Every structure is written in C-alpha cells, then in structure tokens.
Amino acid sequence: MKKNKATHVMSAVIMLLFVVMFLTVSGRFLYIQGTGEVEGVFLQDWADKRRTNTYEIEAQRGTIYDRNGMVLAQDRATYRVQAILRDVYYASSESEDLELADPRDTADTLAPLIGMESNEVLERIEFGIENERFQVEFGKNGQALSQEMKEEIDAKNIPGIQLMKESKRFYPNGMFASHIIGFAQQKVIENEDGETKTFVEGITGIENQFNEQLVGKNGSISYQRDKYNVKLLDSKEMVQQAEDGKDIYLTIDQKIQTILEDSMTQVEDQYAPERMTAVVMDAKTGEVLAMSNRPSYNPNQIGEVANWYNDVISTPFEPGSTMKVFTLAAAIEEGVYDPNERYKSGSYKIDEITYPLHDWKTTWGEISYEEGIQRSSNVAVSKLVWEKMGTETFLDYLNAFDFDQESGIDLPGEQAGRILYDWPIEKLTTSYGQGTTTTPIQLVKAASAITNKGDMVQPFVVSKVVDSKTGKVIEEHSPEVVGNPISEQTSKKVLDTLETVITSENGTGHNVYNLSDYSVAGKTGTAQIPDTENLYPGSAYLKGDENYIFSFLGMAPKDDPQLIMYVSVKQPDLDLENYESGSAPVSFIFKNVMENSLHYLNIDPDKDSHEPIHTITAPKLVGGSVQDAKMQLEEKGIVVTVIGDGNEVVKTSVAEDQKILPNERVLIITDAPKMPDIIGWSLRDVLKLSDLLELDLEVIGSGFANAQSIDAGTEVMANDYLMAEFSSPNTSISSSVDEEIEDNKETDSTSVEDVP
C-alpha cells in the first residue's frame, strides 16, 4: 500500500510538471504566433533580412568648376579590397571562388600588393573567422586603390578577394586655388558585424561650405533570395535611385589663377618668405577671379600641411600704409583735404600723447599734403585725422568701409580685423595702418568703393549652383552693392591722387608698380610685425630690413578700374648688399598678374607705349579633323600639341569660344591617343593632359617635367598610371626697383614710446 501510494504521488508530480511545461511551451508558441516577436526581434523582419540582399548605390559628389567650366574638383573611381569569409551575402549563381580558400596563401599573395606584412593580413582574416564575420577589410592599405593596383590584384585570381568600386575626391590641378576649393576626405564607419560604410565629407574651403549641396544622397537595390542566394521569381525588388550632388561653379578664372600661382611660386623659390597672400577681384562686381596663399598645400596629398588657413580671409594683421587710401578718401569726402596745402613733415606731437610719432624719413621738411601721400607720410594722415576731420568722423568712415566686420565672402573660416581706437595714439596710428588690424579681403572690399564710383560691392567666389543631371541653375549669385561710404567725385579724386604714387618721382611706387600698357592707381605698404616673442626688448615690433610685411593695393586701368589686386609678402630673404627692396617680390607678382590679366580680359590699354596683346578665341574643334584643327590654331600663333595618330579630334584643352593667351599650349586629343614626350612641360600642361586622358597621375616635385613613367609613343587608356617628376629651373626675378634704394624705402614706424 505504501509503495502504491508513493507511486501515485510521483505520478501526480510528474503529470503536474508535464502540464506546466506543456502550458508554458504552448503559451510561448501562442504568444509568438500572436505577436510575431521573440526577445524584441520581429520574426518577419528577421526572416526578410535573412533572405533579402541589399546593395547601396553610391551617389556622385558634385563637381566644382571654374567660371569657364574647367574641372577643379571631381569624384574619381577607386577601389576597396575585402576578403569574403562566408558567401551568405555576396554569392551569386554566376560567380565562382567567392569564399576565401586558404588564409595563409591568401595573406602571402595579397600582402605585397597592398603594402602590408603577410602576418598582418593573416591576423585580420583569422580574427574575422573567429568572430564569424562574413568579410574583413584591411584598413587604409586596402582603400583608395588605383585602377592599376586593381588590375594587379585581379590578375592573381585570389579566391575570396573582392574589390569594391567607390569614389575618391580628386583635384586635377594639385595646389591650384587649394585654400579656396579646400578638400573633401573619405570617411569609413564600421559596424559590429564588420560591415563598412564609406562617405566623402568636405573639410575645408568650398568643399566644406557647400558640402550639403555637393554631397548627394545614396540609393539602394534590394531583392529576396533563397538559401542558395538565388534571386526569387517574385523577388520584391526595390530600387531607390541615388541623387547625385549639385555642381558648383566658382568665379575663379583658371587663366588668372594660374598666372598668380606661377608668379607666387617663383617668388617663393627665390625669396623664401614666411608668408604670402594675393587676391584679384573684379572691381565692378566683387567676383574673386584669383586668390592664393603661401605656404599652400596639395589636396591630393594631405600630409604635413604648413598652413591650413586661407590667410586672405582668416588672418588679420596690421596692414601698414595701404590703410592710408581710406584715410585719404575720408578726408576728401569731408572736404578737408587740400593737396596743395603745406605742412611740416618729419614728426608730429599732440598733448594727448607722450612721445611724437615719426615719418619713415625725417628730412623732407615742409611739403604739400599731396606729396605727403606720395611719400607715404604718417604725419600727413595723422594731421588729417586729428586736426582736419576729427577722430570720431574718421571712425564713422572706418565703419562705413566695413572695417568693423567680416567681409561676408562665401568661404568658411573668415575672421574680421579689429579697429583699435581707445586711446589718442591708437586713433592716430590707425590712420596709417598700425595697431588696428584687417584682412586682405576687407581691404579689397573697401577698395571697391574707390574703383566703383563710391559703391562698395560684396566679394564672392561662388557663381552658381547647378543640378548635375539637368543643368538647371538651382542658385545664382549676383553682384551686390553693400555700402556707399564715399561719393563718385571723391572716388575719382582718390584715384587721381593714388596714380601719382606711381607716376611721381616722389612716389613710393615710382618705377616699381607701373605697367607697360595700363595706368595704375595704388598704395604701397610696409607694415611692421609685432614682436610677440620679445626678441627686441624695448620695442613692440621686430627690427631689421627684412622684418616687415611688404604689400601693395593696386587698381587698373586708373580712369575706369576693372581689377583690384592686393599682394603681401612677409619677411622675404632680400639681397640687401645690392639694396634690394621689399617691393621687389611684391611688384613682380603684381605686375605679372595685373598686366597679363587685363590683356586676357580684353581690356583696352590706356597707354600708347606698346602694341596691345590680343587673346584668341578658340574655334569649334571637337568632331573635326585633326589636320584642320591644328592648322586653324597655328595660323593664330597658338602652340599645338597633338596627342596620338588619329584623324578625328575627340577632346581639346580649350572649349569653344574660350579665350587663349598667346604662346599657350593647346592639347588636341585624337581618336587614337598615344603618350607624348612631356619633358620640359609645365605642371599645368601635364595636369591638363592627365585630365583629358583620364590618367591616374602621380606628381613628384614642382616646376617643369624631367621624367615620365610612360614612354612617349605608347598607347594610353583611361586610368593608366603616369608618374611625372618635376624640378624647378634656376630662375631669378630681376628687380625693376633700382631707383627704390635705401633713401626711398618706405617704413611705417612708430616707436613704442608713443604708447601712452
């Protein structure tokens, strides 16, 4: 009886446990069936994901062009290598060798091709296998691979190794306008499954400022498959087309920018200055035609960059005597400037300051105010502010010229200067550009009121934003008048006076900044550099003939200026034994760029000393015969280089109706292109060739080509690799400033004792 009773109890317990388990499992099944969810995961979504392949369609980043349609920045096809460890997502019914075979063999074969050690590659593969990843990648070494490297890897037929096409930002002109264009960098995000997503983001310049318009939107393709990865008949395929980014057209003119870059490079090679800035602006519209800084950088080769800043807009400094242009304009507008009135030069002392301020030369004696402007007299402008118009009135003009705010140019990173105007001495020194700071773009913007009949215009570098597919203009920038600090009559009188700075024997720019075919109005500047490291105890500024920022603000032609140009060169290495002035490197840049730019723009010369140099308008060439195209150009005096042996013109380096400068090299690409002999070519011409032939170009050095990796006469195809080595010729910039020796060197100076 006891045994039966125990048996019954155990049976009841077991039955109860069975019922509980049955109810639990049944309840769980009913719950799953009703909700379709397990531990927060919806089963339908999980199943769809397991049997759905999804591929991303990469959007094309917008292209950046100059004003004439020349490509300045564009996407370029590169490749990313990955090892497929499981064929779950990447297999297809038509593919073979999709899954990695032997990790060691794979590592030994792949490693030397992508510049890695075999053990490094093997470690990444084994890590992926251990963590059940379906793919692994190989960091920076496995990204941004060229077409040539892709072909090398493909030729090895390595099982499980795939190359994924992606875009890399490419700048066909190298250092050209790099601070304006900026650069965009590829970024990679990797999730916990080892999947990576790459995208390009603008870091500096236009690439950053207009990143939202340029970036575009990626699309996707998805479809359902079976367990063998074969697409189902009813695959529920969904395609979301990519939206390419918008194109940006700049106001920059490739011809003028190139002249500027070449001139600054020559000065950099000869004088090794610490800093240089230059900007060329249309005097009527505010369109920036060229802008450059040194040091600069090549956005294709981002490494150790000496200067990220666009100094033209981002680095305020004490401008020196170029500020006298605006002191003069204010005095003329107020009616207190009499060019024939005489004053005692040399030094100036008022009761409100402890020590007198001085002219850079104290032996002129009593001179007229016009001569004071010509000689760049600090005393002249100080007296105009303190005795003639009053300091508060002068401050009103400084504000009217917008020296109290940023220029508003459409570039990132702009910094405004500061009007230092608290103490009497500061109100005097501001009149000649000391203490108060400004940027080159602020000076050029203010100068537009001088050149534009009193109307001050807004500087800008973006002309329009265009839909890359339809060509429709999405956004267009037009000239804008943003102030009227002076009248038309005053602007004319200022230009007349500034012309005498160049033409008068007393002028600091006499026989230095004059052009062959055009009259110039302008003002020189020799700004002191603050001694921030106390190298010269007892002085607020550095000492020595080279420790200045030498500059020039010029406008031409004088009677109706079309261009404004500002140039500054900081601490150049001068030939002081031969009395070389700081104006030598500045004037070389100004004269070379301004003269050639005015001719290129077909501005009629206003001087009769030389025959005008006319540009040539390019005829329609593409689609015609090579012989006819060559003949048409050579008859106009153009240097022509034909690329290949074909009979039909496929591409040219100049567009129809484009202006061509005399002696400019024009490239004609035939339907059977072959590599030309580029020895002796400029970097600019080699970049043109690379762009036209779509070569994978690597540049070493600067100057003129002295070696090429593809032999002349070799047939070339798109994405062929070309290494071109360059070296600088032994050039010397001859100074035309013999007359500007020690007794005619302008120095804006105020001793530290002047500070109250």
PDB file of N, CA and C in Angstrom, residues 25-62:
ATOM      1  N   VAL A  25       5.143  26.003 -22.819  1.00  0.00           N
ATOM      2  CA  VAL A  25       5.587  25.952 -24.218  1.00  0.00           C
ATOM      3  C   VAL A  25       4.458  26.358 -25.155  1.00  0.00           C
ATOM      4  N   SER A  26       3.251  25.828 -24.881  1.00  0.00           N
ATOM      5  CA  SER A  26       2.111  26.192 -25.725  1.00  0.00           C
ATOM      6  C   SER A  26       1.824  27.675 -25.655  1.00  0.00           C
ATOM      7  N   GLY A  27       1.904  28.198 -24.427  1.00  0.00           N
ATOM      8  CA  GLY A  27       1.681  29.640 -24.266  1.00  0.00           C
ATOM      9  C   GLY A  27       2.714  30.466 -25.016  1.00  0.00           C
ATOM     10  N   ARG A  28       3.954  29.938 -24.963  1.00  0.00           N
ATOM     11  CA  ARG A  28       5.027  30.669 -25.678  1.00  0.00           C
ATOM     12  C   ARG A  28       4.774  30.656 -27.182  1.00  0.00           C
ATOM     13  N   PHE A  29       4.369  29.466 -27.684  1.00  0.00           N
ATOM     14  CA  PHE A  29       4.064  29.370 -29.116  1.00  0.00           C
ATOM     15  C   PHE A  29       2.900  30.278 -29.499  1.00  0.00           C
ATOM     16  N   LEU A  30       1.870  30.271 -28.648  1.00  0.00           N
ATOM     17  CA  LEU A  30       0.717  31.122 -28.928  1.00  0.00           C
ATOM     18  C   LEU A  30       1.096  32.605 -28.902  1.00  0.00           C
ATOM     19  N   TYR A  31       1.975  32.952 -27.935  1.00  0.00           N
ATOM     20  CA  TYR A  31       2.423  34.350 -27.838  1.00  0.00           C
ATOM     21  C   TYR A  31       3.220  34.755 -29.080  1.00  0.00           C
ATOM     22  N   ILE A  32       4.138  33.843 -29.483  1.00  0.00           N
ATOM     23  CA  ILE A  32       4.961  34.138 -30.671  1.00  0.00           C
ATOM     24  C   ILE A  32       4.083  34.230 -31.909  1.00  0.00           C
ATOM     25  N   GLN A  33       3.107  33.298 -31.995  1.00  0.00           N
ATOM     26  CA  GLN A  33       2.221  33.307 -33.155  1.00  0.00           C
ATOM     27  C   GLN A  33       1.376  34.571 -33.177  1.00  0.00           C
ATOM     28  N   GLY A  34       0.963  35.013 -32.010  1.00  0.00           N
ATOM     29  CA  GLY A  34       0.108  36.188 -31.949  1.00  0.00           C
ATOM     30  C   GLY A  34       0.861  37.493 -32.160  1.00  0.00           C
ATOM     31  N   THR A  35       2.070  37.573 -31.564  1.00  0.00           N
ATOM     32  CA  THR A  35       2.823  38.847 -31.628  1.00  0.00           C
ATOM     33  C   THR A  35       3.858  38.867 -32.744  1.00  0.00           C
ATOM     34  N   GLY A  36       4.351  37.666 -33.137  1.00  0.00           N
ATOM     35  CA  GLY A  36       5.407  37.613 -34.148  1.00  0.00           C
ATOM     36  C   GLY A  36       6.721  38.185 -33.652  1.00  0.00           C
ATOM     37  N   GLU A  37       6.952  38.109 -32.333  1.00  0.00           N
ATOM     38  CA  GLU A  37       8.140  38.742 -31.753  1.00  0.00           C
ATOM     39  C   GLU A  37       8.814  37.782 -30.792  1.00  0.00           C
ATOM     40  N   VAL A  38      10.167  37.756 -30.847  1.00  0.00           N
ATOM     41  CA  VAL A  38      10.962  36.966 -29.918  1.00  0.00           C
ATOM     42  C   VAL A  38      12.069  37.855 -29.370  1.00  0.00           C
ATOM     43  N   GLU A  39      12.021  38.067 -28.054  1.00  0.00           N
ATOM     44  CA  GLU A  39      13.044  38.874 -27.379  1.00  0.00           C
ATOM     45  C   GLU A  39      13.278  40.205 -28.093  1.00  0.00           C
ATOM     46  N   GLY A  40      12.183  40.840 -28.452  1.00  0.00           N
ATOM     47  CA  GLY A  40      12.269  42.159 -29.073  1.00  0.00           C
ATOM     48  C   GLY A  40      12.560  42.135 -30.554  1.00  0.00           C
ATOM     49  N   VAL A  41      12.727  40.951 -31.147  1.00  0.00           N
ATOM     50  CA  VAL A  41      13.019  40.827 -32.573  1.00  0.00           C
ATOM     51  C   VAL A  41      11.765  40.354 -33.287  1.00  0.00           C
ATOM     52  N   PHE A  42      11.292  41.119 -34.254  1.00  0.00           N
ATOM     53  CA  PHE A  42      10.132  40.708 -35.045  1.00  0.00           C
ATOM     54  C   PHE A  42      10.564  39.662 -36.068  1.00  0.00           C
ATOM     55  N   LEU A  43       9.932  38.503 -36.012  1.00  0.00           N
ATOM     56  CA  LEU A  43      10.356  37.370 -36.835  1.00  0.00           C
ATOM     57  C   LEU A  43      10.231  37.655 -38.327  1.00  0.00           C
ATOM     58  N   GLN A  44       9.186  38.377 -38.705  1.00  0.00           N
ATOM     59  CA  GLN A  44       9.006  38.682 -40.127  1.00  0.00           C
ATOM     60  C   GLN A  44      10.163  39.542 -40.631  1.00  0.00           C
ATOM     61  N   ASP A  45      10.533  40.542 -39.811  1.00  0.00           N
ATOM     62  CA  ASP A  45      11.665  41.396 -40.201  1.00  0.00           C
ATOM     63  C   ASP A  45      12.950  40.587 -40.262  1.00  0.00           C
ATOM     64  N   TRP A  46      13.125  39.707 -39.269  1.00  0.00           N
ATOM     65  CA  TRP A  46      14.342  38.881 -39.232  1.00  0.00           C
ATOM     66  C   TRP A  46      14.418  37.972 -40.460  1.00  0.00           C
ATOM     67  N   ALA A  47      13.265  37.355 -40.814  1.00  0.00           N
ATOM     68  CA  ALA A  47      13.230  36.466 -41.977  1.00  0.00           C
ATOM     69  C   ALA A  47      13.477  37.236 -43.267  1.00  0.00           C
ATOM     70  N   ASP A  48      12.849  38.413 -43.362  1.00  0.00           N
ATOM     71  CA  ASP A  48      13.060  39.233 -44.559  1.00  0.00           C
ATOM     72  C   ASP A  48      14.528  39.615 -44.705  1.00  0.00           C
ATOM     73  N   LYS A  49      15.128  39.945 -43.575  1.00  0.00           N
ATOM     74  CA  LYS A  49      16.537  40.340 -43.629  1.00  0.00           C
ATOM     75  C   LYS A  49      17.413  39.162 -44.046  1.00  0.00           C
ATOM     76  N   ARG A  50      17.099  37.964 -43.524  1.00  0.00           N
ATOM     77  CA  ARG A  50      17.901  36.791 -43.829  1.00  0.00           C
ATOM     78  C   ARG A  50      17.805  36.406 -45.301  1.00  0.00           C
ATOM     79  N   ARG A  51      16.667  36.672 -45.939  1.00  0.00           N
ATOM     80  CA  ARG A  51      16.518  36.260 -47.327  1.00  0.00           C
ATOM     81  C   ARG A  51      16.521  37.432 -48.305  1.00  0.00           C
ATOM     82  N   THR A  52      16.960  38.604 -47.807  1.00  0.00           N
ATOM     83  CA  THR A  52      16.994  39.796 -48.662  1.00  0.00           C
ATOM     84  C   THR A  52      18.426  40.296 -48.832  1.00  0.00           C
ATOM     85  N   ASN A  53      18.816  40.492 -50.065  1.00  0.00           N
ATOM     86  CA  ASN A  53      20.098  41.134 -50.374  1.00  0.00           C
ATOM     87  C   ASN A  53      19.857  42.622 -50.606  1.00  0.00           C
ATOM     88  N   THR A  54      20.709  43.452 -50.026  1.00  0.00           N
ATOM     89  CA  THR A  54      20.593  44.903 -50.196  1.00  0.00           C
ATOM     90  C   THR A  54      21.954  45.466 -50.577  1.00  0.00           C
ATOM     91  N   TYR A  55      21.977  46.233 -51.640  1.00  0.00           N
ATOM     92  CA  TYR A  55      23.211  46.880 -52.095  1.00  0.00           C
ATOM     93  C   TYR A  55      22.987  48.385 -52.173  1.00  0.00           C
ATOM     94  N   GLU A  56      24.006  49.119 -51.795  1.00  0.00           N
ATOM     95  CA  GLU A  56      23.909  50.580 -51.830  1.00  0.00           C
ATOM     96  C   GLU A  56      24.373  51.100 -53.183  1.00  0.00           C
ATOM     97  N   ILE A  57      23.629  52.081 -53.711  1.00  0.00           N
ATOM     98  CA  ILE A  57      24.041  52.762 -54.944  1.00  0.00           C
ATOM     99  C   ILE A  57      24.659  54.089 -54.529  1.00  0.00           C
ATOM    100  N   GLU A  58      25.939  54.224 -54.786  1.00  0.00           N
ATOM    101  CA  GLU A  58      26.656  55.413 -54.315  1.00  0.00           C
ATOM    102  C   GLU A  58      26.312  56.632 -55.167  1.00  0.00           C
ATOM    103  N   ALA A  59      26.007  57.727 -54.486  1.00  0.00           N
ATOM    104  CA  ALA A  59      25.738  58.988 -55.187  1.00  0.00           C
ATOM    105  C   ALA A  59      27.050  59.644 -55.583  1.00  0.00           C
ATOM    106  N   GLN A  60      27.041  60.324 -56.701  1.00  0.00           N
ATOM    107  CA  GLN A  60      28.212  61.036 -57.179  1.00  0.00           C
ATOM    108  C   GLN A  60      28.255  62.403 -56.507  1.00  0.00           C
ATOM    109  N   ARG A  61      29.371  62.722 -55.881  1.00  0.00           N
ATOM    110  CA  ARG A  61      29.526  64.050 -55.294  1.00  0.00           C
ATOM    111  C   ARG A  61      29.617  65.072 -56.415  1.00  0.00           C
ATOM    112  N   GLY A  62      29.032  66.235 -56.196  1.00  0.00           N
ATOM    113  CA  GLY A  62      29.036  67.270 -57.221  1.00  0.00           C
ATOM    114  C   GLY A  62      30.435  67.706 -57.604  1.00  0.00           C
TER     115      GLY A  62
END
